[in-house]
PDB file of C-alpha atoms in Angstrom:
ATOM      1  CA  MET U 257     198.923 114.201 173.629  1.00 97.00           C
ATOM      2  CA  ARG U 258     196.613 111.277 174.361  1.00 98.00           C
ATOM      3  CA  ILE U 259     195.583 111.342 178.015  1.00 98.00           C
ATOM      4  CA  ALA U 260     193.705 108.455 179.614  1.00 98.00           C
ATOM      5  CA  THR U 261     192.071 108.305 183.015  1.00 98.00           C
ATOM      6  CA  TRP U 262     191.190 104.906 184.426  1.00 98.00           C
ATOM      7  CA  ASN U 263     190.115 103.696 187.832  1.00 98.00           C
ATOM      8  CA  VAL U 264     191.768 100.303 187.509  1.00 98.00           C
ATOM      9  CA  ASN U 265     190.523  98.887 190.834  1.00 97.00           C
ATOM     10  CA  SER U 266     193.936  97.346 191.695  1.00 97.00           C
ATOM     11  CA  VAL U 267     196.790  97.875 189.270  1.00 97.00           C
ATOM     12  CA  ARG U 268     198.388  94.523 190.014  1.00 96.00           C
ATOM     13  CA  GLN U 269     195.167  92.618 189.330  1.00 94.00           C
ATOM     14  CA  ARG U 270     194.683  94.404 185.988  1.00 95.00           C
ATOM     15  CA  LEU U 271     198.322  94.382 184.915  1.00 94.00           C
ATOM     16  CA  HIS U 272     197.730  91.479 182.525  1.00 87.00           C
ATOM     17  CA  PHE U 273     195.796  93.722 180.131  1.00 92.00           C
ATOM     18  CA  LEU U 274     196.607  97.271 181.279  1.00 96.00           C
ATOM     19  CA  SER U 275     200.042  97.515 179.672  1.00 93.00           C
ATOM     20  CA  GLY U 276     198.699  96.072 176.434  1.00 94.00           C
ATOM     21  CA  TRP U 277     195.803  98.514 176.410  1.00 97.00           C
ATOM     22  CA  LEU U 278     198.174 101.450 176.881  1.00 98.00           C
ATOM     23  CA  LYS U 279     200.278 100.324 173.915  1.00 96.00           C
ATOM     24  CA  ASP U 280     197.332  99.501 171.670  1.00 96.00           C
ATOM     25  CA  ASN U 281     195.774 102.928 172.275  1.00 97.00           C
ATOM     26  CA  ALA U 282     199.029 104.896 172.014  1.00 98.00           C
ATOM     27  CA  ILE U 283     198.430 106.540 175.385  1.00 98.00           C
ATOM     28  CA  ASP U 284     200.954 109.280 176.189  1.00 98.00           C
ATOM     29  CA  VAL U 285     199.765 110.030 179.725  1.00 98.00           C
ATOM     30  CA  ALA U 286     197.801 107.638 181.928  1.00 98.00           C
ATOM     31  CA  CYS U 287     196.152 108.806 185.127  1.00 98.00           C
ATOM     32  CA  LEU U 288     195.287 105.800 187.262  1.00 98.00           C
ATOM     33  CA  GLN U 289     193.091 105.599 190.343  1.00 98.00           C
ATOM     34  CA  GLU U 290     192.550 102.939 192.999  1.00 98.00           C
ATOM     35  CA  ILE U 291     195.955 101.420 192.347  1.00 98.00           C
ATOM     36  CA  LYS U 292     195.572  99.773 195.799  1.00 98.00           C
ATOM     37  CA  CYS U 293     199.253  99.379 196.565  1.00 97.00           C
ATOM     38  CA  THR U 294     202.092 101.260 198.208  1.00 98.00           C
ATOM     39  CA  ASP U 295     204.627 103.149 196.108  1.00 98.00           C
ATOM     40  CA  GLU U 296     207.271 100.461 196.614  1.00 97.00           C
ATOM     41  CA  ASN U 297     204.875  97.712 195.487  1.00 97.00           C
ATOM     42  CA  PHE U 298     203.710  99.477 192.339  1.00 98.00           C
ATOM     43  CA  PRO U 299     204.766  97.487 189.237  1.00 97.00           C
ATOM     44  CA  ARG U 300     206.983 100.331 188.068  1.00 97.00           C
ATOM     45  CA  GLN U 301     209.340  98.245 185.977  1.00 97.00           C
ATOM     46  CA  GLU U 302     206.561  96.842 183.789  1.00 96.00           C
ATOM     47  CA  PHE U 303     205.525 100.361 182.770  1.00 97.00           C
ATOM     48  CA  GLU U 304     209.048 101.705 182.456  1.00 97.00           C
ATOM     49  CA  ASP U 305     209.807  98.811 180.102  1.00 96.00           C
ATOM     50  CA  ILE U 306     207.176 100.120 177.672  1.00 96.00           C
ATOM     51  CA  GLY U 307     208.446 103.689 177.802  1.00 97.00           C
ATOM     52  CA  TYR U 308     206.665 105.393 180.685  1.00 98.00           C
ATOM     53  CA  ASN U 309     207.961 107.650 183.410  1.00 98.00           C
ATOM     54  CA  VAL U 310     206.120 106.720 186.608  1.00 98.00           C
ATOM     55  CA  GLU U 311     204.981 108.765 189.603  1.00 98.00           C
ATOM     56  CA  THR U 312     202.732 107.325 192.300  1.00 98.00           C
ATOM     57  CA  PHE U 313     200.993 108.297 195.504  1.00 98.00           C
ATOM     58  CA  GLY U 314     200.098 104.897 196.848  1.00 97.00           C
ATOM     59  CA  GLN U 315     198.413 103.375 199.840  1.00 96.00           C
ATOM     60  CA  LYS U 316     198.244  99.787 201.056  1.00 94.00           C
ATOM     61  CA  THR U 317     195.061  97.922 200.061  1.00 93.00           C
ATOM     62  CA  PHE U 318     192.945 101.014 199.349  1.00 95.00           C
ATOM     63  CA  ASN U 319     192.902 104.169 197.195  1.00 97.00           C
ATOM     64  CA  GLY U 320     196.127 105.325 195.545  1.00 98.00           C
ATOM     65  CA  VAL U 321     196.733 107.325 192.363  1.00 98.00           C
ATOM     66  CA  ALA U 322     199.432 107.415 189.697  1.00 98.00           C
ATOM     67  CA  ILE U 323     200.596 109.269 186.612  1.00 98.00           C
ATOM     68  CA  LEU U 324     202.410 107.448 183.801  1.00 98.00           C
ATOM     69  CA  SER U 325     203.886 109.589 181.039  1.00 98.00           C
ATOM     70  CA  LYS U 326     205.874 109.112 177.843  1.00 98.00           C
ATOM     71  CA  PHE U 327     207.010 112.718 178.373  1.00 98.00           C
ATOM     72  CA  PRO U 328     209.028 114.179 181.265  1.00 97.00           C
ATOM     73  CA  ILE U 329     207.111 114.644 184.529  1.00 97.00           C
ATOM     74  CA  GLU U 330     207.961 117.784 186.482  1.00 97.00           C
ATOM     75  CA  ASP U 331     206.805 119.718 189.552  1.00 97.00           C
ATOM     76  CA  ILE U 332     204.992 116.790 191.167  1.00 98.00           C
ATOM     77  CA  ARG U 333     202.431 117.409 193.907  1.00 97.00           C
ATOM     78  CA  ARG U 334     201.178 114.550 196.067  1.00 97.00           C
ATOM     79  CA  GLY U 335     198.047 115.161 198.113  1.00 97.00           C
ATOM     80  CA  LEU U 336     195.334 117.772 197.690  1.00 97.00           C
ATOM     81  CA  PRO U 337     196.534 121.235 198.761  1.00 95.00           C
ATOM     82  CA  GLY U 338     194.640 122.494 201.778  1.00 92.00           C
ATOM     83  CA  PHE U 339     193.822 118.930 202.825  1.00 90.00           C
ATOM     84  CA  GLU U 340     197.277 117.867 203.984  1.00 83.00           C
ATOM     85  CA  HIS U 341     195.885 116.105 207.058  1.00 87.00           C
ATOM     86  CA  ASP U 342     194.089 113.601 204.820  1.00 92.00           C
ATOM     87  CA  PRO U 343     195.541 110.113 205.494  1.00 93.00           C
ATOM     88  CA  LEU U 344     194.185 108.783 202.189  1.00 97.00           C
ATOM     89  CA  SER U 345     196.053 108.875 198.854  1.00 98.00           C
ATOM     90  CA  ARG U 346     193.610 110.497 196.443  1.00 98.00           C
ATOM     91  CA  TYR U 347     195.419 113.181 194.448  1.00 98.00           C
ATOM     92  CA  ILE U 348     198.586 113.509 192.399  1.00 98.00           C
ATOM     93  CA  GLU U 349     199.387 116.360 190.018  1.00 98.00           C
ATOM     94  CA  ALA U 350     202.285 117.235 187.760  1.00 98.00           C
ATOM     95  CA  SER U 351     203.417 119.190 184.741  1.00 98.00           C
ATOM     96  CA  ILE U 352     203.819 117.070 181.619  1.00 98.00           C
ATOM     97  CA  VAL U 353     206.317 118.641 179.247  1.00 95.00           C
ATOM     98  CA  THR U 354     206.339 118.111 175.466  1.00 94.00           C
ATOM     99  CA  LYS U 355     208.292 119.774 172.672  1.00 91.00           C
ATOM    100  CA  LYS U 356     205.229 121.919 171.904  1.00 90.00           C
ATOM    101  CA  GLY U 357     204.528 123.000 175.466  1.00 92.00           C
ATOM    102  CA  ALA U 358     203.309 121.739 178.811  1.00 95.00           C
ATOM    103  CA  ALA U 359     200.065 120.763 180.490  1.00 98.00           C
ATOM    104  CA  ARG U 360     199.255 120.534 184.189  1.00 98.00           C
ATOM    105  CA  ILE U 361     197.537 117.192 184.780  1.00 98.00           C
ATOM    106  CA  ALA U 362     195.999 115.705 187.924  1.00 98.00           C
ATOM    107  CA  SER U 363     194.878 112.159 188.680  1.00 98.00           C
ATOM    108  CA  ILE U 364     191.928 112.348 191.064  1.00 98.00           C
ATOM    109  CA  TYR U 365     190.123 109.760 193.155  1.00 98.00           C
ATOM    110  CA  ALA U 366     187.426 111.697 195.003  1.00 98.00           C
ATOM    111  CA  PRO U 367     185.724 110.194 198.079  1.00 98.00           C
ATOM    112  CA  ASN U 368     182.639 108.040 197.608  1.00 98.00           C
ATOM    113  CA  GLY U 369     180.767 109.501 200.600  1.00 98.00           C
ATOM    114  CA  ASN U 370     178.431 106.638 201.431  1.00 98.00           C
ATOM    115  CA  PRO U 371     176.521 106.069 203.568  1.00 97.00           C
ATOM    116  CA  LEU U 372     174.635 109.336 203.834  1.00 96.00           C
ATOM    117  CA  GLY U 373     174.308 110.869 207.262  1.00 95.00           C
ATOM    118  CA  THR U 374     177.797 109.796 208.323  1.00 97.00           C
ATOM    119  CA  GLU U 375     181.214 111.417 208.550  1.00 97.00           C
ATOM    120  CA  LYS U 376     182.029 109.839 205.168  1.00 98.00           C
ATOM    121  CA  PHE U 377     179.612 112.167 203.383  1.00 98.00           C
ATOM    122  CA  THR U 378     180.917 115.146 205.346  1.00 98.00           C
ATOM    123  CA  TYR U 379     184.462 114.176 204.343  1.00 98.00           C
ATOM    124  CA  LYS U 380     183.399 113.920 200.693  1.00 98.00           C
ATOM    125  CA  LEU U 381     181.996 117.443 200.651  1.00 98.00           C
ATOM    126  CA  GLU U 382     184.987 118.887 202.499  1.00 98.00           C
ATOM    127  CA  TRP U 383     187.369 117.209 200.068  1.00 98.00           C
ATOM    128  CA  LEU U 384     185.460 118.456 197.034  1.00 98.00           C
ATOM    129  CA  GLU U 385     185.500 121.999 198.421  1.00 98.00           C
ATOM    130  CA  LYS U 386     189.283 121.843 198.797  1.00 98.00           C
ATOM    131  CA  LEU U 387     189.460 120.585 195.221  1.00 98.00           C
ATOM    132  CA  ARG U 388     187.396 123.578 194.074  1.00 98.00           C
ATOM    133  CA  LEU U 389     189.687 126.008 195.882  1.00 98.00           C
ATOM    134  CA  HIS U 390     192.798 124.413 194.417  1.00 98.00           C
ATOM    135  CA  ALA U 391     191.257 124.256 190.941  1.00 98.00           C
ATOM    136  CA  GLN U 392     190.580 127.979 191.221  1.00 98.00           C
ATOM    137  CA  GLN U 393     194.229 128.618 192.079  1.00 98.00           C
ATOM    138  CA  LEU U 394     195.401 126.526 189.144  1.00 98.00           C
ATOM    139  CA  LEU U 395     193.453 128.707 186.719  1.00 98.00           C
ATOM    140  CA  MET U 396     195.703 131.598 187.673  1.00 96.00           C
ATOM    141  CA  MET U 397     198.532 129.778 185.891  1.00 93.00           C
ATOM    142  CA  GLU U 398     196.715 130.426 182.592  1.00 95.00           C
ATOM    143  CA  GLU U 399     197.928 127.192 181.015  1.00 96.00           C
ATOM    144  CA  PRO U 400     196.348 123.926 179.870  1.00 98.00           C
ATOM    145  CA  ILE U 401     195.038 122.147 182.962  1.00 98.00           C
ATOM    146  CA  VAL U 402     193.421 118.710 182.961  1.00 98.00           C
ATOM    147  CA  LEU U 403     191.735 117.545 186.163  1.00 98.00           C
ATOM    148  CA  THR U 404     190.909 113.958 185.376  1.00 98.00           C
ATOM    149  CA  GLY U 405     189.843 110.882 187.276  1.00 98.00           C
ATOM    150  CA  ASP U 406     187.057 109.282 189.269  1.00 98.00           C
ATOM    151  CA  PHE U 407     185.084 112.182 190.740  1.00 98.00           C
ATOM    152  CA  ASN U 408     182.418 109.950 192.334  1.00 98.00           C
ATOM    153  CA  ILE U 409     179.724 112.392 191.202  1.00 98.00           C
ATOM    154  CA  ILE U 410     176.807 111.742 188.843  1.00 98.00           C
ATOM    155  CA  PRO U 411     176.368 115.239 187.361  1.00 98.00           C
ATOM    156  CA  GLU U 412     172.928 114.974 185.734  1.00 98.00           C
ATOM    157  CA  ASN U 413     170.010 112.594 185.254  1.00 97.00           C
ATOM    158  CA  LYS U 414     171.309 111.708 181.807  1.00 98.00           C
ATOM    159  CA  ASP U 415     174.506 110.395 183.414  1.00 98.00           C
ATOM    160  CA  VAL U 416     172.707 107.508 185.134  1.00 98.00           C
ATOM    161  CA  HIS U 417     170.615 104.647 183.768  1.00 97.00           C
ATOM    162  CA  ASP U 418     167.848 105.119 186.371  1.00 96.00           C
ATOM    163  CA  PRO U 419     167.941 108.262 188.520  1.00 97.00           C
ATOM    164  CA  ARG U 420     165.366 106.810 190.912  1.00 96.00           C
ATOM    165  CA  ALA U 421     167.770 104.039 191.891  1.00 95.00           C
ATOM    166  CA  TRP U 422     170.388 106.556 193.051  1.00 97.00           C
ATOM    167  CA  VAL U 423     168.376 109.157 194.963  1.00 96.00           C
ATOM    168  CA  ASN U 424     169.747 107.937 198.293  1.00 97.00           C
ATOM    169  CA  ASP U 425     173.330 107.548 197.131  1.00 98.00           C
ATOM    170  CA  ALA U 426     176.072 110.054 197.981  1.00 98.00           C
ATOM    171  CA  LEU U 427     177.132 110.273 194.324  1.00 98.00           C
ATOM    172  CA  PHE U 428     173.770 111.747 193.308  1.00 98.00           C
ATOM    173  CA  GLN U 429     173.030 114.135 196.154  1.00 98.00           C
ATOM    174  CA  PRO U 430     172.375 117.821 195.414  1.00 98.00           C
ATOM    175  CA  GLU U 431     175.509 118.765 197.360  1.00 98.00           C
ATOM    176  CA  SER U 432     177.659 116.397 195.289  1.00 98.00           C
ATOM    177  CA  ARG U 433     176.239 117.615 192.011  1.00 98.00           C
ATOM    178  CA  ALA U 434     176.739 121.206 193.168  1.00 98.00           C
ATOM    179  CA  ALA U 435     180.449 120.448 193.613  1.00 98.00           C
ATOM    180  CA  TYR U 436     180.642 119.416 189.947  1.00 98.00           C
ATOM    181  CA  ARG U 437     178.806 122.585 188.874  1.00 98.00           C
ATOM    182  CA  ALA U 438     181.176 124.658 191.021  1.00 98.00           C
ATOM    183  CA  LEU U 439     184.090 123.481 188.861  1.00 98.00           C
ATOM    184  CA  VAL U 440     182.124 124.340 185.727  1.00 98.00           C
ATOM    185  CA  ASN U 441     181.293 127.763 187.158  1.00 98.00           C
ATOM    186  CA  LEU U 442     185.001 128.399 187.724  1.00 98.00           C
ATOM    187  CA  GLY U 443     185.590 127.925 184.010  1.00 98.00           C
ATOM    188  CA  TYR U 444     186.335 124.196 183.673  1.00 98.00           C
ATOM    189  CA  THR U 445     184.695 122.177 180.915  1.00 98.00           C
ATOM    190  CA  ASP U 446     183.647 118.531 181.039  1.00 98.00           C
ATOM    191  CA  ALA U 447     185.482 117.509 177.857  1.00 98.00           C
ATOM    192  CA  PHE U 448     183.278 114.542 177.032  1.00 98.00           C
ATOM    193  CA  ARG U 449     180.132 116.662 176.975  1.00 98.00           C
ATOM    194  CA  LEU U 450     181.563 118.842 174.213  1.00 98.00           C
ATOM    195  CA  PHE U 451     181.273 115.826 171.917  1.00 98.00           C
ATOM    196  CA  GLU U 452     178.372 113.779 173.326  1.00 97.00           C
ATOM    197  CA  THR U 453     175.348 115.501 174.836  1.00 96.00           C
ATOM    198  CA  GLY U 454     172.909 112.616 175.064  1.00 95.00           C
ATOM    199  CA  ASP U 455     172.235 109.950 177.673  1.00 95.00           C
ATOM    200  CA  GLY U 456     173.417 106.344 177.845  1.00 95.00           C
ATOM    201  CA  HIS U 457     177.142 107.172 178.117  1.00 98.00           C
ATOM    202  CA  TYR U 458     178.633 105.583 181.224  1.00 98.00           C
ATOM    203  CA  THR U 459     182.048 104.886 182.756  1.00 98.00           C
ATOM    204  CA  PHE U 460     181.086 102.555 185.639  1.00 98.00           C
ATOM    205  CA  TRP U 461     178.958  99.441 185.916  1.00 98.00           C
ATOM    206  CA  ASP U 462     178.587  97.561 189.191  1.00 95.00           C
ATOM    207  CA  TYR U 463     179.694  93.942 189.334  1.00 95.00           C
ATOM    208  CA  GLN U 464     176.288  92.945 190.718  1.00 90.00           C
ATOM    209  CA  ALA U 465     172.901  92.205 189.140  1.00 84.00           C
ATOM    210  CA  GLY U 466     174.140  92.060 185.560  1.00 90.00           C
ATOM    211  CA  ALA U 467     174.668  95.824 185.450  1.00 94.00           C
ATOM    212  CA  TRP U 468     177.163  95.610 182.575  1.00 95.00           C
ATOM    213  CA  GLN U 469     175.018  93.300 180.480  1.00 94.00           C
ATOM    214  CA  LYS U 470     171.964  95.539 180.998  1.00 94.00           C
ATOM    215  CA  ASN U 471     173.966  98.762 180.507  1.00 95.00           C
ATOM    216  CA  ASN U 472     172.856  99.912 183.955  1.00 96.00           C
ATOM    217  CA  GLY U 473     175.743 102.312 184.380  1.00 98.00           C
ATOM    218  CA  ILE U 474     176.700 105.742 185.604  1.00 98.00           C
ATOM    219  CA  ARG U 475     179.153 108.373 184.336  1.00 98.00           C
ATOM    220  CA  ILE U 476     181.486 109.434 187.142  1.00 98.00           C
ATOM    221  CA  ASP U 477     184.916 109.596 185.445  1.00 98.00           C
ATOM    222  CA  PHE U 478     185.681 112.931 183.791  1.00 97.00           C
ATOM    223  CA  ALA U 479     188.315 115.154 182.239  1.00 98.00           C
ATOM    224  CA  MET U 480     187.696 118.717 183.433  1.00 98.00           C
ATOM    225  CA  LEU U 481     189.634 121.186 181.274  1.00 98.00           C
ATOM    226  CA  SER U 482     190.742 124.765 181.749  1.00 98.00           C
ATOM    227  CA  PRO U 483     189.932 127.208 178.918  1.00 98.00           C
ATOM    228  CA  GLN U 484     193.501 126.905 177.637  1.00 98.00           C
ATOM    229  CA  ALA U 485     193.114 123.112 177.446  1.00 98.00           C
ATOM    230  CA  VAL U 486     189.753 123.408 175.683  1.00 98.00           C
ATOM    231  CA  ASP U 487     191.433 125.580 173.048  1.00 98.00           C
ATOM    232  CA  ILE U 488     193.669 122.648 172.073  1.00 98.00           C
ATOM    233  CA  LEU U 489     191.140 119.839 172.650  1.00 98.00           C
ATOM    234  CA  LYS U 490     190.793 117.407 169.745  1.00 98.00           C
ATOM    235  CA  SER U 491     188.525 114.687 171.184  1.00 98.00           C
ATOM    236  CA  CYS U 492     187.248 112.976 174.309  1.00 98.00           C
ATOM    237  CA  THR U 493     185.883 109.431 174.238  1.00 98.00           C
ATOM    238  CA  ILE U 494     184.866 106.598 176.550  1.00 98.00           C
ATOM    239  CA  ASP U 495     186.360 103.189 175.760  1.00 98.00           C
ATOM    240  CA  LYS U 496     183.850 100.590 176.928  1.00 97.00           C
ATOM    241  CA  GLU U 497     185.680  97.542 175.563  1.00 96.00           C
ATOM    242  CA  PRO U 498     187.835  96.807 178.648  1.00 96.00           C
ATOM    243  CA  ARG U 499     184.680  96.267 180.746  1.00 97.00           C
ATOM    244  CA  ALA U 500     183.959  93.117 178.737  1.00 94.00           C
ATOM    245  CA  LEU U 501     187.361  91.557 179.468  1.00 92.00           C
ATOM    246  CA  GLU U 502     187.899  88.745 181.945  1.00 90.00           C
ATOM    247  CA  LYS U 503     188.203  90.064 185.520  1.00 92.00           C
ATOM    248  CA  PRO U 504     187.792  93.718 184.485  1.00 96.00           C
ATOM    249  CA  SER U 505     187.726  96.872 186.527  1.00 97.00           C
ATOM    250  CA  ASP U 506     184.202  98.157 187.156  1.00 97.00           C
ATOM    251  CA  HIS U 507     185.314 101.430 185.493  1.00 98.00           C
ATOM    252  CA  VAL U 508     186.443 102.046 181.912  1.00 98.00           C
ATOM    253  CA  PRO U 509     188.957 104.549 180.522  1.00 98.00           C
ATOM    254  CA  VAL U 510     188.175 108.036 179.278  1.00 98.00           C
ATOM    255  CA  ILE U 511     190.613 109.251 176.611  1.00 98.00           C
ATOM    256  CA  THR U 512     191.205 112.962 176.019  1.00 98.00           C
ATOM    257  CA  VAL U 513     193.354 114.172 173.124  1.00 98.00           C
ATOM    258  CA  LEU U 514     195.067 117.568 173.223  1.00 98.00           C
ATOM    259  CA  ASP U 515     197.062 119.192 170.441  1.00 96.00           C
ATOM    260  CA  ILE U 516     200.212 119.659 172.454  1.00 92.00           C
TER     261      ILE U 516
END
């Protein structure tokens, strides 16, 4: 199973190359973030025409998440458990069923949290705590679990081109980084870091100041795997090529391959 996560920064604006990318990379399950449209305005037919089942949790203009799957999608959950009052569409989860078994997969768009010292940062930390609690509950299922998406956290210094430039950003605060470590402490594994331990690996480059051309990026898009998912993990890679396309998203896909 080839699983991709991609913050597409408006699915309708990126549709011209998104469907082609999915086909070219033989993606079985695509977890999309920032689709920026309501469920009824999602370009469902375009993805169904190339063989995907489609489930969305959309929102007009902002946020929104989706799961596309070549396999059946079952037991769908929209919204982060324990945070039902949240008016923003940031979490969708489902079981993806193959002939060899099933995996529980979530598409996550965690809050940004900027600026510091405001209710936005408080909301970020509250949301991440609810994610931790739910992630803990999911482990009790003792099955392959993939929590994947845009976590809006820079875990370590090696995940940013210049740590000094981000010291006052919500993504790099000690509390934010602690939320990432809390998932690791539960037993989840950052799949990419099993294969690449060095610096210079990023998933986001700002549109401003030539960040892409200078490789001034950050790594904030992850696939966090349960122990059962790690047992069947084959690879995890970052595909930087879409960032060089015309009118790209500021994020690039992360592809995780499981033997299931």
